[in-house]
Short mmCIF file of C-alpha atoms and ligand atoms in Angstrom, two decimals:
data_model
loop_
_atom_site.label_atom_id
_atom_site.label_comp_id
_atom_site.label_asym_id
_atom_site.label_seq_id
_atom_site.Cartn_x
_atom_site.Cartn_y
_atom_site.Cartn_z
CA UNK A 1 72.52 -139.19 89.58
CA UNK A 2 69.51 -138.04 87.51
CA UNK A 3 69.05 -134.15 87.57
CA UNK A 4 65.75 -133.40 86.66
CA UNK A 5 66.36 -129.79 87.09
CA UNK A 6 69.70 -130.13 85.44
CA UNK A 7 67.92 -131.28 82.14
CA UNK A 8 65.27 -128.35 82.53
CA UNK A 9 68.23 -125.72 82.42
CA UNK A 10 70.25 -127.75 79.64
CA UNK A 11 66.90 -127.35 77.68
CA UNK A 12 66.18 -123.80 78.72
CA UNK A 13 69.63 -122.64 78.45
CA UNK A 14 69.54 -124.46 74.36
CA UNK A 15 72.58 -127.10 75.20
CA UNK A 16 71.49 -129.95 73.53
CA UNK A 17 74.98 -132.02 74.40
CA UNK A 18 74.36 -131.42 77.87
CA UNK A 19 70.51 -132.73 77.47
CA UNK A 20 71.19 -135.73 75.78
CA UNK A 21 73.65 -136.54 78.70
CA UNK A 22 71.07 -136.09 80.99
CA UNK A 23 68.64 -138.10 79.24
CA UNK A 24 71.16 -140.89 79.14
CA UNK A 25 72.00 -141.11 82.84
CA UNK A 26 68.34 -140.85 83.59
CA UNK A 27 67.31 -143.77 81.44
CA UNK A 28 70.36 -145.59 82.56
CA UNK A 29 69.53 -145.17 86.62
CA UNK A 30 66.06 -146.48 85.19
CA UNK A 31 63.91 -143.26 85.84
CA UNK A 32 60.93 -143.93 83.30
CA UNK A 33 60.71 -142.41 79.97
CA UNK A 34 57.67 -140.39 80.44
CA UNK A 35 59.12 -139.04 83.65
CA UNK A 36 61.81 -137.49 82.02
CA UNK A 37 59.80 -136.23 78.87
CA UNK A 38 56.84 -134.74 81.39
CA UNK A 39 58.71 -133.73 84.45
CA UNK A 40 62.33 -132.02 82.42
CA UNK A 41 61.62 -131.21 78.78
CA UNK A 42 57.91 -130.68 78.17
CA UNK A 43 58.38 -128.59 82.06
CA UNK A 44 61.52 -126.41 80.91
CA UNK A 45 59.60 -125.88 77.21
CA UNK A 46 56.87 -124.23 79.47
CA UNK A 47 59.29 -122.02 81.20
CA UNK A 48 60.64 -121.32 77.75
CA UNK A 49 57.42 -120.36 76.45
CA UNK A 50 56.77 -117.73 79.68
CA UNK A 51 60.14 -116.38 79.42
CA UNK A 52 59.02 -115.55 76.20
CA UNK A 53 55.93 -114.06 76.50
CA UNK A 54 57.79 -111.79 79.23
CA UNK A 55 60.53 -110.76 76.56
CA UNK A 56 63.50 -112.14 78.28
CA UNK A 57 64.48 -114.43 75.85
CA UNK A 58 63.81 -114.15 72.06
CA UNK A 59 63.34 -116.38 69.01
CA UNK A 60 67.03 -117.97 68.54
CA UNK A 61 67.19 -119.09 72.31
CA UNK A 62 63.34 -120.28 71.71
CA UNK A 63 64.68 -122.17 68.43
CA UNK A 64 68.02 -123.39 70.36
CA UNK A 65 65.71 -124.22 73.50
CA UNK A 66 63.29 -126.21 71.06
CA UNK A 67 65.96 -128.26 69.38
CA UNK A 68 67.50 -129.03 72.68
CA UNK A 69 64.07 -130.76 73.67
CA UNK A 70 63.78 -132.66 70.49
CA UNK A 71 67.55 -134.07 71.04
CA UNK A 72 66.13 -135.35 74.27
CA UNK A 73 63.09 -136.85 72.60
CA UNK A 74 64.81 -138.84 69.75
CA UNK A 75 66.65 -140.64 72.65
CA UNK A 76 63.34 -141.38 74.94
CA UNK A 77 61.47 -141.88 71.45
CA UNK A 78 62.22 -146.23 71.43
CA UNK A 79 61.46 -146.45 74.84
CA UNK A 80 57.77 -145.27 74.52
CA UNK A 81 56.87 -147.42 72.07
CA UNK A 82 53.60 -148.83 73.51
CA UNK A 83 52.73 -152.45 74.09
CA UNK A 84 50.09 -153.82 71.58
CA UNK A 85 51.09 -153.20 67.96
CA UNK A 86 47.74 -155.02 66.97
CA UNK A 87 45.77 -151.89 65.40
CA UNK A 88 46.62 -150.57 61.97
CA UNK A 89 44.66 -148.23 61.08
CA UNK A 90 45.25 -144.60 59.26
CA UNK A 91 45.48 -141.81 60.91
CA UNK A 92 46.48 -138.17 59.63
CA UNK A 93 48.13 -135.56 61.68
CA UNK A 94 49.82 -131.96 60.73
CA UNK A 95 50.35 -128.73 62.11
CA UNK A 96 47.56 -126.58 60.03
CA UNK A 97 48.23 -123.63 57.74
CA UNK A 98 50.67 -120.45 59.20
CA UNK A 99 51.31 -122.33 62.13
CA UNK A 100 55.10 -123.82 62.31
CA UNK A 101 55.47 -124.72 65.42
CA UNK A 102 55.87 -129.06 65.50
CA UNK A 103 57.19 -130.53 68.92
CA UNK A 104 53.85 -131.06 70.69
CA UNK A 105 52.06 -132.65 66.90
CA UNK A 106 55.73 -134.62 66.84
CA UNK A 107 55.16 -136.07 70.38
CA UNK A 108 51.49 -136.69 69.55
CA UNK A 109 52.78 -138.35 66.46
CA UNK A 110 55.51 -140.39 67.85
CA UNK A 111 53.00 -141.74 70.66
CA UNK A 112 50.27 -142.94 68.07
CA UNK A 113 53.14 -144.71 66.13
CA UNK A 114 54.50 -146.76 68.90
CA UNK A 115 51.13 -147.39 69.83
CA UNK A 116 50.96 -149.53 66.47
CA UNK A 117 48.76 -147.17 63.89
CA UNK A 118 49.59 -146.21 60.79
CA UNK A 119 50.57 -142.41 61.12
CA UNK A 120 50.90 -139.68 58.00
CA UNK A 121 52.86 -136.78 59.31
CA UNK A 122 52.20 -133.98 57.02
CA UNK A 123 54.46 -131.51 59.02
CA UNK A 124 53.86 -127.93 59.54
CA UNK A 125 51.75 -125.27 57.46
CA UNK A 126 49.29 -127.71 56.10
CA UNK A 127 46.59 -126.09 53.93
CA UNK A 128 42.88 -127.52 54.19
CA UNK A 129 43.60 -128.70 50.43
CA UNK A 130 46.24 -131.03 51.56
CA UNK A 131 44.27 -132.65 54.57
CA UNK A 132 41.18 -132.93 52.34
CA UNK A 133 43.16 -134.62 49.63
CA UNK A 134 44.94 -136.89 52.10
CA UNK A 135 41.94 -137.87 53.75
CA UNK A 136 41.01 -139.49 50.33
CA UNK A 137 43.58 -140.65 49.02
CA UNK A 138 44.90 -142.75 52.10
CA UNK A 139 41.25 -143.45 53.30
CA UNK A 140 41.83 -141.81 56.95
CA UNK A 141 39.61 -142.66 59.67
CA UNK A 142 40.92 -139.59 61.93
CA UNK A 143 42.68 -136.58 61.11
CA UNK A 144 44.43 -134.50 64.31
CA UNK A 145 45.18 -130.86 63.68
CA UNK A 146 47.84 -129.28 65.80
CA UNK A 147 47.46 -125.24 66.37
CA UNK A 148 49.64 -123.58 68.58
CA UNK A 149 48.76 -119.88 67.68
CA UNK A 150 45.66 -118.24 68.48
CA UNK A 151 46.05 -116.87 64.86
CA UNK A 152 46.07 -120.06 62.71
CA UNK A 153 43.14 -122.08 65.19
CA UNK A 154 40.79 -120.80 62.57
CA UNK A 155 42.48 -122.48 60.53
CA UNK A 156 41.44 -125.68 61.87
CA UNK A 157 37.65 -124.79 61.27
CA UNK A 158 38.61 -123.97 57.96
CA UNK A 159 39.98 -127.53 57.34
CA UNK A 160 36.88 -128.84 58.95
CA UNK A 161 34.60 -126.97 56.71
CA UNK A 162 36.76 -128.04 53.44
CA UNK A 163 36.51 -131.83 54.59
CA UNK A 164 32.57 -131.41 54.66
CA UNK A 165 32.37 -129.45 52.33
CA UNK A 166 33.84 -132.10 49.75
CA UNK A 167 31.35 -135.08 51.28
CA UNK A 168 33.79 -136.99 53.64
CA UNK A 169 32.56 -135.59 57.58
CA UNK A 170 30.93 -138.82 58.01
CA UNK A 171 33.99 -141.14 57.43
CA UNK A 172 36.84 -139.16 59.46
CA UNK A 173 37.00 -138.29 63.01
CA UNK A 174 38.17 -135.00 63.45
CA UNK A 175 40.41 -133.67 66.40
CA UNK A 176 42.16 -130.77 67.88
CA UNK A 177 45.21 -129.90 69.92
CA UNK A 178 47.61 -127.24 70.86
CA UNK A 179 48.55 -125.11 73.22
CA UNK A 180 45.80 -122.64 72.93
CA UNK A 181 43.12 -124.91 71.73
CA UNK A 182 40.01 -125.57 74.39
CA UNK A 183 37.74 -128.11 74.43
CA UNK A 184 35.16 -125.25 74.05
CA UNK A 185 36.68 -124.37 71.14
CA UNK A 186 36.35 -127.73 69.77
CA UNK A 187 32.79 -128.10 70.17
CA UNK A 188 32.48 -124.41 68.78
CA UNK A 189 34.06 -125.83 65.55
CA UNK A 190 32.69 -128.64 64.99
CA UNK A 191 35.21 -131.42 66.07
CA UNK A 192 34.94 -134.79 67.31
CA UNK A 193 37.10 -134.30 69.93
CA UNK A 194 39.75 -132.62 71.97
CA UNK A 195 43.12 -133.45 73.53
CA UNK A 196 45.12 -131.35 75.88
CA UNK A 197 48.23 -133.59 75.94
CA UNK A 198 49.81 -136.34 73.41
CA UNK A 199 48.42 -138.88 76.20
CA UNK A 200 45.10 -137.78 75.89
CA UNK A 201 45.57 -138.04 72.65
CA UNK A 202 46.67 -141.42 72.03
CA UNK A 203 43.56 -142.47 74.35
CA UNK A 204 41.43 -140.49 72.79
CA UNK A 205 42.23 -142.41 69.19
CA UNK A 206 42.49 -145.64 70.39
CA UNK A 207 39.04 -145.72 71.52
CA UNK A 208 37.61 -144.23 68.61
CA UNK A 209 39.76 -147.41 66.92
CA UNK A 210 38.21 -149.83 69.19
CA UNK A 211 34.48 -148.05 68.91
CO1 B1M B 301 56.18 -120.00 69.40
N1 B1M B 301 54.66 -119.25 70.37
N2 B1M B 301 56.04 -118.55 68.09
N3 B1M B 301 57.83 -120.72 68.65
N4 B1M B 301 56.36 -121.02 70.94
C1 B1M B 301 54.15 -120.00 71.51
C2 B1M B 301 53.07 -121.05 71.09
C3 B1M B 301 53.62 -118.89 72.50
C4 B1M B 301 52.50 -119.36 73.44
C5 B1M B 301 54.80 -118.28 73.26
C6 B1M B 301 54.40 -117.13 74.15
O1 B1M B 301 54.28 -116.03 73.68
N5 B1M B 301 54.19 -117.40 75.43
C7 B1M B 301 53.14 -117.83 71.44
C8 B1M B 301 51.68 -117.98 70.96
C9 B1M B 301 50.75 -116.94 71.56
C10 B1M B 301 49.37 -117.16 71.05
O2 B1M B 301 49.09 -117.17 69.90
N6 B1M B 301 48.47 -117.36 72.00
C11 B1M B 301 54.12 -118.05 70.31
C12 B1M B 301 54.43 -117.09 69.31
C13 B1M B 301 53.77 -115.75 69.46
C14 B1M B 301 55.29 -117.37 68.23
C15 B1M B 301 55.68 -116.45 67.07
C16 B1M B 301 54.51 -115.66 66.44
C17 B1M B 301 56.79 -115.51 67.58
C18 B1M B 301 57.23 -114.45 66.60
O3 B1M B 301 57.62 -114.72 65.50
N7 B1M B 301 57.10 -113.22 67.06
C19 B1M B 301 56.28 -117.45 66.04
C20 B1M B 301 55.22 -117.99 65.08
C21 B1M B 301 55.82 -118.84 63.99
C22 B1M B 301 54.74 -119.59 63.25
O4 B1M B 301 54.30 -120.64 63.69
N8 B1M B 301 54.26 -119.04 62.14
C23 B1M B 301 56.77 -118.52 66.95
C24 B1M B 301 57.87 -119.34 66.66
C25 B1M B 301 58.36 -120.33 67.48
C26 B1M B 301 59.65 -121.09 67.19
C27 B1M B 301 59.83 -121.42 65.70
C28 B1M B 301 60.80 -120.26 67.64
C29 B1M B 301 59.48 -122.34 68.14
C30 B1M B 301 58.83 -123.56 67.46
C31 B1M B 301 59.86 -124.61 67.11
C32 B1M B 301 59.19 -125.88 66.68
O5 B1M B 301 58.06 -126.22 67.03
N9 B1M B 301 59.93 -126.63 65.88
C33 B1M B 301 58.49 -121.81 69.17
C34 B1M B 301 58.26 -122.42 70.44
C35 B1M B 301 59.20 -123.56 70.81
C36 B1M B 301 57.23 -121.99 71.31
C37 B1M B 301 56.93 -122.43 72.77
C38 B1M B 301 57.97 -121.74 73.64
C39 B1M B 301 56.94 -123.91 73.07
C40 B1M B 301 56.03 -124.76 72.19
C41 B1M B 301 56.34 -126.20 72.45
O6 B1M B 301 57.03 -126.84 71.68
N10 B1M B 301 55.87 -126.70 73.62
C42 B1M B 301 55.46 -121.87 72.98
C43 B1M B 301 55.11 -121.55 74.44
C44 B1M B 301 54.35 -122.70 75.11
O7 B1M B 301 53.55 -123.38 74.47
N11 B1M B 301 54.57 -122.89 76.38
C45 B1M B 301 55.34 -120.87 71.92
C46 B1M B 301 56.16 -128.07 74.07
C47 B1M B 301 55.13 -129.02 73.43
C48 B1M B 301 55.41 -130.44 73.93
O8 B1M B 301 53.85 -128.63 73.84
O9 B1M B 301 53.21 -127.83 71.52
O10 B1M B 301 51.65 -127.43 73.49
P1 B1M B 301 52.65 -128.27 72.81
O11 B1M B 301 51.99 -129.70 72.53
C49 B1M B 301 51.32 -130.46 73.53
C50 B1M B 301 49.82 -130.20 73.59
O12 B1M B 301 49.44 -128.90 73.19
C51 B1M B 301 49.23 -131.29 72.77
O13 B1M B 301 50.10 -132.38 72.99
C52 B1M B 301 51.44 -131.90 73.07
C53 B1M B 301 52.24 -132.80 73.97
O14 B1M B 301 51.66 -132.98 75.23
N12 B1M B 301 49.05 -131.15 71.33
C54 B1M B 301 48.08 -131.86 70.68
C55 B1M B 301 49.74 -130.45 70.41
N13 B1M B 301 49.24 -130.66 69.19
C56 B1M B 301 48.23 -131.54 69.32
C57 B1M B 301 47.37 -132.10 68.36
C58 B1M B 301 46.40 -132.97 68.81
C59 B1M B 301 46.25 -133.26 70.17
C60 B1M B 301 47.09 -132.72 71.12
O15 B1M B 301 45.58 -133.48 67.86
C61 B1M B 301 44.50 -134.23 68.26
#
C-alpha cells in the first residue's frame, strides 16, 4: 500500500531507488499525481530545507535529498500533463543570476508545458542579458523568474530594470517565484505578478494567455 510517509523519508533520507518505488505503487493503487508530488516530495523537501537551516544535515544530503525528489518527479511528470493543449504561446522561465537552485522553476516549468505553451527553460544563473535577449529574440509574452535566495531576489529587479530599460516592459508580462519571494516584494519591484506555488503559477499564466 501507498506510504506517503515512506516516500517523505526515502526523499529525506536521499534514496532515490526507494522513491521511485514508492512513486510507482502509489500511481499504480491510483493515488493522484499531485497527491503524491504535494503531500510526499514537495512535504519531505520542506523538512529538508528546516533540517538545514538547523544544521543537522548539510549540502551532500541536501543535493542527495534533491535528486531523490526529482527521480520522483520524472515518473509523476506524464501524468500531469494538463487537458487542453490548445494555447501556444511563448513563455520564458529561468532561475536568475547566483541562484542555482532549479526543482521548484522545473515543476513550474513542467506544469506550463503540459498545460500546452511553448516553454524556454533557460536553467539556473541566468544573467539579465540573457532574459533581455531571449525576450527578443523568441518574442515572449511572459517571462517567470525563479529566486530561491534572499541574496539573488535583487536580481530579479535587476532583470526587470534591463528589460525596460531596452524598450520591451510593455510587451512581456513579468513574474516572480521562489521560496522567499512575497507578493510584497513583487509589487515593490515592479512585477506583473506573483506565484507562491507552480499551481498558482500555471493559473496565473493562463489567464494572462486568455486576457
Ligand atoms: Co538551498 N537554500 N542553498 N540548496 N535549499 C534554501 C533555499 C534555504 C531556504 C535552506 C535553509 O537554509 N532553510 C536557504 C536560503 C536562505 C535564504 O536565502 N533565505 C538555502 C541556502 C542558504 C543555500 C546555499 C547558500 C547553502 C550554502 O552553500 N551554504 C546554497 C546556494 C547555492 C546557490 O544557489 N548559489 C544552496 C544550495 C542548495 C543545493 C544545491 C544543495 C540544493 C538545490 C538543488 C537544486 O535545486 N537542483 C538546495 C536545496 C534543495 C534547498 C531546499 C532544501 C529545497 C529547495 C527546493 O527544491 N524546494 C531549500 C529549503 C526550502 O525551500 N524549504 C533551500 C522544493 C521546491 C518544489 O520548492 O523551490 O520553493 P521551491 O519552488 C516552489 C515555489 O517556490 C514556486 O513553485 C515551486 C513549486 O510549488 N516557485 C515559483 C519557484 N520558482 C518559481 C517561479 C515562478 C513562480 C513560482 O515564476 C513565476
Amino acid at each position: 500500500m501507498f506510504d506517503r510517509k515512506a516516500l517523505m523519508e526515502a526523499v529525506i533520507g536521499g534514496d532515490d531507488m526507494t522513491a521511485v518505488e514508492l512513486v510507482n505503487t502509489g500511481i499504480a493503487e491510483g493515488v493522484a499525481a499531485t497527491e503524491i508530488l504535494n503531500g510526499s516530495l514537495i512535504a519531505a523537501m520542506d523538512v529538508v530545507g528546516d533540517r538545514m537551516e538547523s544544521g543537522d544535515i548539510f549540502l551532500p544530503e541536501v543535493l542527495m535529498a534533491a535528486r531523490a525528489m526529482s527521480a520522483g518527479v520524472e515518473i509523476l511528470k506524464p501524468l500531469m500533463s494538463a487537458d487542453d493543449q490548445e494555447s501556444k504561446a511563448g513563455v520564458i522561465i529561468g532561475t536568475v543570476k547566483g541562484d542555482l537552485h532549479d526543482i521548484g522553476k522545473n515543476l513550474v516549468a513542467m506544469l506550463l508545458e503540459s498545460g500546452g505553451l511553448d516553454v524556454t527553460n533557460l536553467g539556473v544563473d541566468v544573467p539579465p542579458e540573457t532574459f533581455m535577449e531571449q525576450v527578443k529574440e523568441r518574442n515572449a509574452k511572459i517571462v517567470c523568474l525563479s529566486a530561491l535566495l534572499t541574496t539573488t531576489m535583487p536580481m530579479m529587479k535587476e532583470t526587470i530594470n534591463l528589460i525596460t530599460e531596452n524598450g520591451m516592459r510593455d510587451q512581456v508580462k513579468i513574474l516572480v517565484g521562489g521560496a522567499s519571494v512575497t507578493q510584497a516584494y513583487a509589487e515593490e519591484i515592479g512585477a506583473d505578478g506573483y506565484a507562491p506555488d507552480a499551481g498558482t503559477a500555471a493559473r496565473l499564466v493562463k489567464s494572462i494567455m486568455a486576457g
